[in-house]
């Protein structure tokens, strides 16, 4: 009986302690469909905007598996590697498999499969992040401020805030087409490809996941923005009872 009461007390204390701080950082997963390989002397840094301030999440280089890292293209697909960057690391170290965060999206024609996806684990609490962005930074830079921002994503709970905007943009574009005008043959082609049942619908919201669409910068009109990838943030819960 005493042992049972002791165990019950321990569980109760765990419940109380678990209510203090149930989150420890986050898991960030994203795809990159349109991104340049890192130029010599430069790397990318992923930032999150939390409480109005930019917080660095991960630094990495995008390197060619063959040209930059010496992999044999006859044996391994020449994909673009996303490798964790540390100031001072030499090329051989940067190319190590232990630094692999993921791959830039690419269709492998030999196997007809899509390779890609990047995963980063961070200690930063991203429950209240409003956006994320990618900046190109000079190697060895000690300035914590972003240098040259090249893409950005607004973050929302369950569904990326850009998705309803993209749907509205497509509808507005389709409204400008006249598929029945014989003097505008391109209108009929575009209408068939992009409009009607081909207008995207809102994706199902994913509970507990924060999502965004990475758009290349700059753009003058949101409807002309180029999608460079997608990002999902999963706040990481600890192992205590809730």
PDB file of C-alpha atoms in Angstrom:
ATOM      1  CA  UNK A   1       0.000   0.000   0.000  1.00  0.00           C
ATOM      2  CA  UNK A   2       2.824   2.379   0.921  1.00  0.00           C
ATOM      3  CA  UNK A   3       4.555   1.581  -2.360  1.00  0.00           C
ATOM      4  CA  UNK A   4       1.325   2.262  -4.290  1.00  0.00           C
ATOM      5  CA  UNK A   5       0.861   5.602  -2.544  1.00  0.00           C
ATOM      6  CA  UNK A   6       4.464   6.531  -3.291  1.00  0.00           C
ATOM      7  CA  UNK A   7       3.965   5.709  -6.983  1.00  0.00           C
ATOM      8  CA  UNK A   8       0.715   7.700  -7.075  1.00  0.00           C
ATOM      9  CA  UNK A   9       2.479  10.686  -5.498  1.00  0.00           C
ATOM     10  CA  UNK A  10       5.256  10.491  -8.094  1.00  0.00           C
ATOM     11  CA  UNK A  11       2.716  10.450 -10.919  1.00  0.00           C
ATOM     12  CA  UNK A  12       0.866  13.417  -9.398  1.00  0.00           C
ATOM     13  CA  UNK A  13       4.091  15.394  -9.157  1.00  0.00           C
ATOM     14  CA  UNK A  14       4.812  14.497 -12.772  1.00  0.00           C
ATOM     15  CA  UNK A  15       1.428  15.845 -13.809  1.00  0.00           C
ATOM     16  CA  UNK A  16       2.061  19.127 -12.020  1.00  0.00           C
ATOM     17  CA  UNK A  17       5.573  19.431 -13.416  1.00  0.00           C
ATOM     18  CA  UNK A  18       4.363  18.560 -16.916  1.00  0.00           C
ATOM     19  CA  UNK A  19       2.002  21.534 -16.913  1.00  0.00           C
ATOM     20  CA  UNK A  20       4.857  23.985 -16.450  1.00  0.00           C
ATOM     21  CA  UNK A  21       6.511  23.580 -19.855  1.00  0.00           C
ATOM     22  CA  UNK A  22       5.198  20.950 -22.250  1.00  0.00           C
ATOM     23  CA  UNK A  23       7.157  22.161 -25.290  1.00  0.00           C
ATOM     24  CA  UNK A  24      10.840  21.868 -26.044  1.00  0.00           C
ATOM     25  CA  UNK A  25      11.607  23.391 -29.425  1.00  0.00           C
ATOM     26  CA  UNK A  26      10.204  22.114 -32.686  1.00  0.00           C
ATOM     27  CA  UNK A  27      10.745  19.866 -35.679  1.00  0.00           C
ATOM     28  CA  UNK A  28      10.907  21.818 -38.933  1.00  0.00           C
ATOM     29  CA  UNK A  29      10.406  19.988 -42.217  1.00  0.00           C
ATOM     30  CA  UNK A  30      10.501  21.695 -45.595  1.00  0.00           C
ATOM     31  CA  UNK A  31      10.886  21.075 -49.304  1.00  0.00           C
ATOM     32  CA  UNK A  32      13.016  23.180 -51.619  1.00  0.00           C
ATOM     33  CA  UNK A  33      12.051  23.055 -55.281  1.00  0.00           C
ATOM     34  CA  UNK A  34      13.733  26.245 -56.460  1.00  0.00           C
ATOM     35  CA  UNK A  35      16.981  27.215 -54.773  1.00  0.00           C
ATOM     36  CA  UNK A  36      20.451  28.010 -56.083  1.00  0.00           C
ATOM     37  CA  UNK A  37      23.496  26.067 -55.001  1.00  0.00           C
ATOM     38  CA  UNK A  38      25.598  27.914 -52.452  1.00  0.00           C
ATOM     39  CA  UNK A  39      28.166  30.214 -54.025  1.00  0.00           C
ATOM     40  CA  UNK A  40      31.745  29.988 -52.718  1.00  0.00           C
ATOM     41  CA  UNK A  41      32.014  31.795 -49.393  1.00  0.00           C
ATOM     42  CA  UNK A  42      28.245  31.834 -48.776  1.00  0.00           C
ATOM     43  CA  UNK A  43      25.653  29.751 -46.960  1.00  0.00           C
ATOM     44  CA  UNK A  44      21.928  29.868 -46.225  1.00  0.00           C
ATOM     45  CA  UNK A  45      20.356  30.545 -42.837  1.00  0.00           C
ATOM     46  CA  UNK A  46      16.749  29.730 -41.970  1.00  0.00           C
ATOM     47  CA  UNK A  47      15.205  32.335 -39.655  1.00  0.00           C
ATOM     48  CA  UNK A  48      11.868  32.362 -37.841  1.00  0.00           C
ATOM     49  CA  UNK A  49      10.022  35.510 -36.811  1.00  0.00           C
ATOM     50  CA  UNK A  50       8.915  35.053 -33.197  1.00  0.00           C
ATOM     51  CA  UNK A  51       7.426  37.902 -31.156  1.00  0.00           C
ATOM     52  CA  UNK A  52       8.530  40.360 -33.817  1.00  0.00           C
ATOM     53  CA  UNK A  53      12.194  39.295 -33.819  1.00  0.00           C
ATOM     54  CA  UNK A  54      14.194  37.170 -36.275  1.00  0.00           C
ATOM     55  CA  UNK A  55      15.682  34.048 -34.671  1.00  0.00           C
ATOM     56  CA  UNK A  56      18.183  31.835 -36.576  1.00  0.00           C
ATOM     57  CA  UNK A  57      17.035  28.218 -36.785  1.00  0.00           C
ATOM     58  CA  UNK A  58      19.595  26.473 -39.001  1.00  0.00           C
ATOM     59  CA  UNK A  59      22.553  27.296 -41.249  1.00  0.00           C
ATOM     60  CA  UNK A  60      23.316  25.123 -44.274  1.00  0.00           C
ATOM     61  CA  UNK A  61      24.925  24.941 -47.676  1.00  0.00           C
ATOM     62  CA  UNK A  62      23.350  23.571 -50.851  1.00  0.00           C
ATOM     63  CA  UNK A  63      26.063  21.506 -52.536  1.00  0.00           C
ATOM     64  CA  UNK A  64      26.210  19.371 -55.666  1.00  0.00           C
ATOM     65  CA  UNK A  65      26.841  15.754 -54.712  1.00  0.00           C
ATOM     66  CA  UNK A  66      29.182  15.312 -57.694  1.00  0.00           C
ATOM     67  CA  UNK A  67      30.748  18.702 -58.362  1.00  0.00           C
ATOM     68  CA  UNK A  68      31.149  19.892 -54.778  1.00  0.00           C
ATOM     69  CA  UNK A  69      31.357  16.674 -52.785  1.00  0.00           C
ATOM     70  CA  UNK A  70      33.143  14.394 -55.234  1.00  0.00           C
ATOM     71  CA  UNK A  71      30.519  11.658 -55.473  1.00  0.00           C
ATOM     72  CA  UNK A  72      30.686   9.503 -58.607  1.00  0.00           C
ATOM     73  CA  UNK A  73      27.663  10.434 -60.784  1.00  0.00           C
ATOM     74  CA  UNK A  74      27.809   6.960 -62.347  1.00  0.00           C
ATOM     75  CA  UNK A  75      27.182   5.402 -58.955  1.00  0.00           C
ATOM     76  CA  UNK A  76      25.131   8.047 -57.119  1.00  0.00           C
ATOM     77  CA  UNK A  77      22.502  10.435 -58.485  1.00  0.00           C
ATOM     78  CA  UNK A  78      23.873  13.970 -58.780  1.00  0.00           C
ATOM     79  CA  UNK A  79      21.423  15.542 -56.367  1.00  0.00           C
ATOM     80  CA  UNK A  80      21.810  18.822 -54.487  1.00  0.00           C
ATOM     81  CA  UNK A  81      22.651  18.113 -50.866  1.00  0.00           C
ATOM     82  CA  UNK A  82      21.498  20.267 -47.965  1.00  0.00           C
ATOM     83  CA  UNK A  83      24.408  20.133 -45.510  1.00  0.00           C
ATOM     84  CA  UNK A  84      24.601  21.675 -42.028  1.00  0.00           C
ATOM     85  CA  UNK A  85      27.069  24.579 -42.024  1.00  0.00           C
ATOM     86  CA  UNK A  86      29.506  25.483 -39.257  1.00  0.00           C
ATOM     87  CA  UNK A  87      31.962  28.351 -39.558  1.00  0.00           C
ATOM     88  CA  UNK A  88      35.460  27.069 -40.203  1.00  0.00           C
ATOM     89  CA  UNK A  89      34.523  23.589 -41.457  1.00  0.00           C
ATOM     90  CA  UNK A  90      36.431  22.533 -44.580  1.00  0.00           C
ATOM     91  CA  UNK A  91      34.736  21.153 -47.690  1.00  0.00           C
ATOM     92  CA  UNK A  92      35.346  17.505 -46.794  1.00  0.00           C
ATOM     93  CA  UNK A  93      33.756  18.057 -43.396  1.00  0.00           C
ATOM     94  CA  UNK A  94      30.810  19.954 -44.865  1.00  0.00           C
ATOM     95  CA  UNK A  95      30.142  17.090 -47.280  1.00  0.00           C
ATOM     96  CA  UNK A  96      30.045  14.469 -44.514  1.00  0.00           C
ATOM     97  CA  UNK A  97      26.923  12.325 -44.286  1.00  0.00           C
ATOM     98  CA  UNK A  98      26.653  13.225 -40.592  1.00  0.00           C
ATOM     99  CA  UNK A  99      25.829  16.790 -41.697  1.00  0.00           C
ATOM    100  CA  UNK A 100      23.047  15.759 -44.090  1.00  0.00           C
ATOM    101  CA  UNK A 101      19.822  17.686 -43.419  1.00  0.00           C
ATOM    102  CA  UNK A 102      18.181  16.551 -46.639  1.00  0.00           C
ATOM    103  CA  UNK A 103      18.027  17.067 -50.390  1.00  0.00           C
ATOM    104  CA  UNK A 104      16.669  19.641 -52.810  1.00  0.00           C
ATOM    105  CA  UNK A 105      13.651  18.155 -54.614  1.00  0.00           C
ATOM    106  CA  UNK A 106      14.615  16.320 -57.798  1.00  0.00           C
ATOM    107  CA  UNK A 107      12.997  13.648 -59.941  1.00  0.00           C
ATOM    108  CA  UNK A 108      15.339  10.711 -60.495  1.00  0.00           C
ATOM    109  CA  UNK A 109      14.564   9.718 -64.095  1.00  0.00           C
ATOM    110  CA  UNK A 110      16.379   6.409 -63.718  1.00  0.00           C
ATOM    111  CA  UNK A 111      14.047   5.202 -60.981  1.00  0.00           C
ATOM    112  CA  UNK A 112      11.105   7.566 -61.636  1.00  0.00           C
ATOM    113  CA  UNK A 113      11.115   8.617 -57.991  1.00  0.00           C
ATOM    114  CA  UNK A 114      11.116  12.007 -56.295  1.00  0.00           C
ATOM    115  CA  UNK A 115      13.996  12.668 -53.919  1.00  0.00           C
ATOM    116  CA  UNK A 116      13.941  15.602 -51.540  1.00  0.00           C
ATOM    117  CA  UNK A 117      12.955  17.001 -48.198  1.00  0.00           C
ATOM    118  CA  UNK A 118      14.850  18.688 -45.379  1.00  0.00           C
ATOM    119  CA  UNK A 119      14.441  18.113 -41.635  1.00  0.00           C
ATOM    120  CA  UNK A 120      15.769  20.340 -38.859  1.00  0.00           C
ATOM    121  CA  UNK A 121      15.330  19.976 -35.107  1.00  0.00           C
ATOM    122  CA  UNK A 122      15.580  23.178 -33.082  1.00  0.00           C
ATOM    123  CA  UNK A 123      15.432  24.164 -29.420  1.00  0.00           C
ATOM    124  CA  UNK A 124      13.599  27.358 -30.364  1.00  0.00           C
ATOM    125  CA  UNK A 125       9.907  27.435 -29.417  1.00  0.00           C
ATOM    126  CA  UNK A 126       8.058  28.071 -32.693  1.00  0.00           C
ATOM    127  CA  UNK A 127       4.468  27.890 -31.451  1.00  0.00           C
ATOM    128  CA  UNK A 128       4.078  31.644 -31.983  1.00  0.00           C
ATOM    129  CA  UNK A 129       6.204  32.035 -35.124  1.00  0.00           C
ATOM    130  CA  UNK A 130       4.413  34.215 -37.691  1.00  0.00           C
ATOM    131  CA  UNK A 131       6.764  33.606 -40.615  1.00  0.00           C
ATOM    132  CA  UNK A 132      10.064  32.065 -41.662  1.00  0.00           C
ATOM    133  CA  UNK A 133      12.581  33.188 -44.259  1.00  0.00           C
ATOM    134  CA  UNK A 134      15.815  32.096 -45.912  1.00  0.00           C
ATOM    135  CA  UNK A 135      18.747  34.461 -46.110  1.00  0.00           C
ATOM    136  CA  UNK A 136      22.094  34.159 -47.894  1.00  0.00           C
ATOM    137  CA  UNK A 137      24.906  34.911 -45.453  1.00  0.00           C
ATOM    138  CA  UNK A 138      28.671  35.281 -45.959  1.00  0.00           C
ATOM    139  CA  UNK A 139      30.702  32.484 -44.366  1.00  0.00           C
ATOM    140  CA  UNK A 140      32.199  33.570 -41.069  1.00  0.00           C
ATOM    141  CA  UNK A 141      29.658  36.368 -40.616  1.00  0.00           C
ATOM    142  CA  UNK A 142      29.297  37.335 -36.945  1.00  0.00           C
ATOM    143  CA  UNK A 143      26.399  39.721 -37.484  1.00  0.00           C
ATOM    144  CA  UNK A 144      23.186  38.034 -36.235  1.00  0.00           C
ATOM    145  CA  UNK A 145      21.025  40.180 -38.532  1.00  0.00           C
ATOM    146  CA  UNK A 146      19.864  38.635 -41.847  1.00  0.00           C
ATOM    147  CA  UNK A 147      21.953  39.649 -44.845  1.00  0.00           C
ATOM    148  CA  UNK A 148      20.120  38.925 -48.132  1.00  0.00           C
ATOM    149  CA  UNK A 149      16.619  37.420 -47.855  1.00  0.00           C
ATOM    150  CA  UNK A 150      15.705  35.275 -50.873  1.00  0.00           C
ATOM    151  CA  UNK A 151      12.461  33.538 -49.854  1.00  0.00           C
ATOM    152  CA  UNK A 152       9.796  33.826 -47.197  1.00  0.00           C
ATOM    153  CA  UNK A 153       6.724  31.964 -45.882  1.00  0.00           C
ATOM    154  CA  UNK A 154       3.894  33.229 -43.730  1.00  0.00           C
ATOM    155  CA  UNK A 155       3.004  30.586 -41.123  1.00  0.00           C
ATOM    156  CA  UNK A 156      -0.472  29.514 -40.057  1.00  0.00           C
ATOM    157  CA  UNK A 157      -2.022  26.761 -37.963  1.00  0.00           C
ATOM    158  CA  UNK A 158      -3.016  23.745 -40.035  1.00  0.00           C
ATOM    159  CA  UNK A 159      -3.046  25.478 -43.431  1.00  0.00           C
ATOM    160  CA  UNK A 160      -0.541  27.806 -45.066  1.00  0.00           C
ATOM    161  CA  UNK A 161      -1.925  31.385 -45.202  1.00  0.00           C
ATOM    162  CA  UNK A 162      -0.816  31.623 -48.845  1.00  0.00           C
ATOM    163  CA  UNK A 163      -3.101  28.807 -49.993  1.00  0.00           C
ATOM    164  CA  UNK A 164      -6.396  30.793 -50.021  1.00  0.00           C
ATOM    165  CA  UNK A 165      -4.548  33.666 -51.692  1.00  0.00           C
ATOM    166  CA  UNK A 166      -3.243  31.342 -54.412  1.00  0.00           C
ATOM    167  CA  UNK A 167      -6.729  29.983 -55.051  1.00  0.00           C
ATOM    168  CA  UNK A 168      -8.151  33.493 -55.325  1.00  0.00           C
ATOM    169  CA  UNK A 169      -5.345  34.457 -57.715  1.00  0.00           C
ATOM    170  CA  UNK A 170      -6.163  31.482 -59.942  1.00  0.00           C
ATOM    171  CA  UNK A 171      -9.862  32.351 -59.995  1.00  0.00           C
ATOM    172  CA  UNK A 172      -9.113  35.968 -60.879  1.00  0.00           C
ATOM    173  CA  UNK A 173      -6.834  34.840 -63.707  1.00  0.00           C
ATOM    174  CA  UNK A 174      -9.411  32.419 -65.077  1.00  0.00           C
ATOM    175  CA  UNK A 175     -11.979  35.215 -65.085  1.00  0.00           C
ATOM    176  CA  UNK A 176      -9.808  37.114 -67.575  1.00  0.00           C
ATOM    177  CA  UNK A 177      -9.834  34.241 -70.100  1.00  0.00           C
ATOM    178  CA  UNK A 178     -12.362  33.775 -72.896  1.00  0.00           C
ATOM    179  CA  UNK A 179     -12.072  30.153 -74.032  1.00  0.00           C
ATOM    180  CA  UNK A 180     -14.819  30.612 -76.647  1.00  0.00           C
ATOM    181  CA  UNK A 181     -13.080  33.416 -78.526  1.00  0.00           C
ATOM    182  CA  UNK A 182     -11.586  31.946 -81.757  1.00  0.00           C
ATOM    183  CA  UNK A 183      -9.168  34.858 -81.947  1.00  0.00           C
ATOM    184  CA  UNK A 184      -7.644  33.854 -78.597  1.00  0.00           C
ATOM    185  CA  UNK A 185      -6.602  30.199 -78.975  1.00  0.00           C
ATOM    186  CA  UNK A 186      -4.252  30.454 -76.001  1.00  0.00           C
ATOM    187  CA  UNK A 187      -7.174  31.343 -73.748  1.00  0.00           C
ATOM    188  CA  UNK A 188      -8.863  28.020 -74.528  1.00  0.00           C
ATOM    189  CA  UNK A 189      -5.646  26.102 -73.836  1.00  0.00           C
ATOM    190  CA  UNK A 190      -4.960  27.913 -70.560  1.00  0.00           C
ATOM    191  CA  UNK A 191      -8.567  27.584 -69.441  1.00  0.00           C
ATOM    192  CA  UNK A 192      -8.483  23.835 -70.029  1.00  0.00           C
ATOM    193  CA  UNK A 193      -5.200  23.443 -68.159  1.00  0.00           C
ATOM    194  CA  UNK A 194      -5.728  25.804 -65.221  1.00  0.00           C
ATOM    195  CA  UNK A 195      -9.410  26.541 -64.716  1.00  0.00           C
ATOM    196  CA  UNK A 196     -12.673  24.810 -63.981  1.00  0.00           C
ATOM    197  CA  UNK A 197     -12.055  21.586 -62.069  1.00  0.00           C
ATOM    198  CA  UNK A 198      -8.305  22.296 -62.176  1.00  0.00           C
ATOM    199  CA  UNK A 199      -8.563  25.235 -59.788  1.00  0.00           C
ATOM    200  CA  UNK A 200      -6.978  23.950 -56.546  1.00  0.00           C
ATOM    201  CA  UNK A 201      -9.121  23.545 -53.467  1.00  0.00           C
ATOM    202  CA  UNK A 202      -8.219  24.305 -49.889  1.00  0.00           C
ATOM    203  CA  UNK A 203      -6.120  21.509 -48.392  1.00  0.00           C
ATOM    204  CA  UNK A 204      -7.301  19.744 -45.275  1.00  0.00           C
ATOM    205  CA  UNK A 205      -5.961  21.413 -42.144  1.00  0.00           C
ATOM    206  CA  UNK A 206      -3.437  19.333 -40.233  1.00  0.00           C
ATOM    207  CA  UNK A 207      -4.051  19.628 -36.535  1.00  0.00           C
ATOM    208  CA  UNK A 208      -0.978  20.424 -34.473  1.00  0.00           C
ATOM    209  CA  UNK A 209       1.100  21.376 -37.517  1.00  0.00           C
ATOM    210  CA  UNK A 210       2.000  24.923 -38.543  1.00  0.00           C
ATOM    211  CA  UNK A 211       2.380  25.352 -42.292  1.00  0.00           C
ATOM    212  CA  UNK A 212       3.651  27.815 -44.865  1.00  0.00           C
ATOM    213  CA  UNK A 213       4.585  28.178 -48.535  1.00  0.00           C
ATOM    214  CA  UNK A 214       8.053  29.501 -49.339  1.00  0.00           C
ATOM    215  CA  UNK A 215       7.865  32.239 -51.980  1.00  0.00           C
ATOM    216  CA  UNK A 216      10.859  33.562 -53.874  1.00  0.00           C
ATOM    217  CA  UNK A 217      11.691  37.215 -53.283  1.00  0.00           C
ATOM    218  CA  UNK A 218      11.254  39.829 -54.521  1.00  0.00           C
ATOM    219  CA  UNK A 219       7.814  39.900 -56.128  1.00  0.00           C
ATOM    220  CA  UNK A 220       5.678  42.918 -56.945  1.00  0.00           C
ATOM    221  CA  UNK A 221       2.364  41.043 -56.989  1.00  0.00           C
ATOM    222  CA  UNK A 222       1.430  38.126 -54.728  1.00  0.00           C
ATOM    223  CA  UNK A 223      -0.302  36.494 -57.696  1.00  0.00           C
ATOM    224  CA  UNK A 224       2.987  36.514 -59.611  1.00  0.00           C
ATOM    225  CA  UNK A 225       5.014  35.033 -56.755  1.00  0.00           C
ATOM    226  CA  UNK A 226       6.963  31.834 -57.453  1.00  0.00           C
ATOM    227  CA  UNK A 227       6.502  28.941 -55.036  1.00  0.00           C
ATOM    228  CA  UNK A 228       9.940  27.680 -54.002  1.00  0.00           C
ATOM    229  CA  UNK A 229       8.804  25.058 -51.492  1.00  0.00           C
ATOM    230  CA  UNK A 230       6.645  24.268 -48.494  1.00  0.00           C
ATOM    231  CA  UNK A 231       7.388  24.178 -44.785  1.00  0.00           C
ATOM    232  CA  UNK A 232       5.768  22.473 -41.795  1.00  0.00           C
ATOM    233  CA  UNK A 233       6.527  23.066 -38.129  1.00  0.00           C
ATOM    234  CA  UNK A 234       5.650  20.530 -35.445  1.00  0.00           C
ATOM    235  CA  UNK A 235       6.102  21.862 -31.889  1.00  0.00           C
ATOM    236  CA  UNK A 236       7.929  19.145 -29.957  1.00  0.00           C
ATOM    237  CA  UNK A 237       6.251  17.915 -26.760  1.00  0.00           C
ATOM    238  CA  UNK A 238       8.227  16.433 -23.915  1.00  0.00           C
ATOM    239  CA  UNK A 239       7.590  13.022 -22.388  1.00  0.00           C
ATOM    240  CA  UNK A 240       5.828  14.065 -19.190  1.00  0.00           C
ATOM    241  CA  UNK A 241       2.173  13.313 -18.428  1.00  0.00           C
ATOM    242  CA  UNK A 242      -0.379  15.948 -19.477  1.00  0.00           C
TER     243      UNK A 242
END
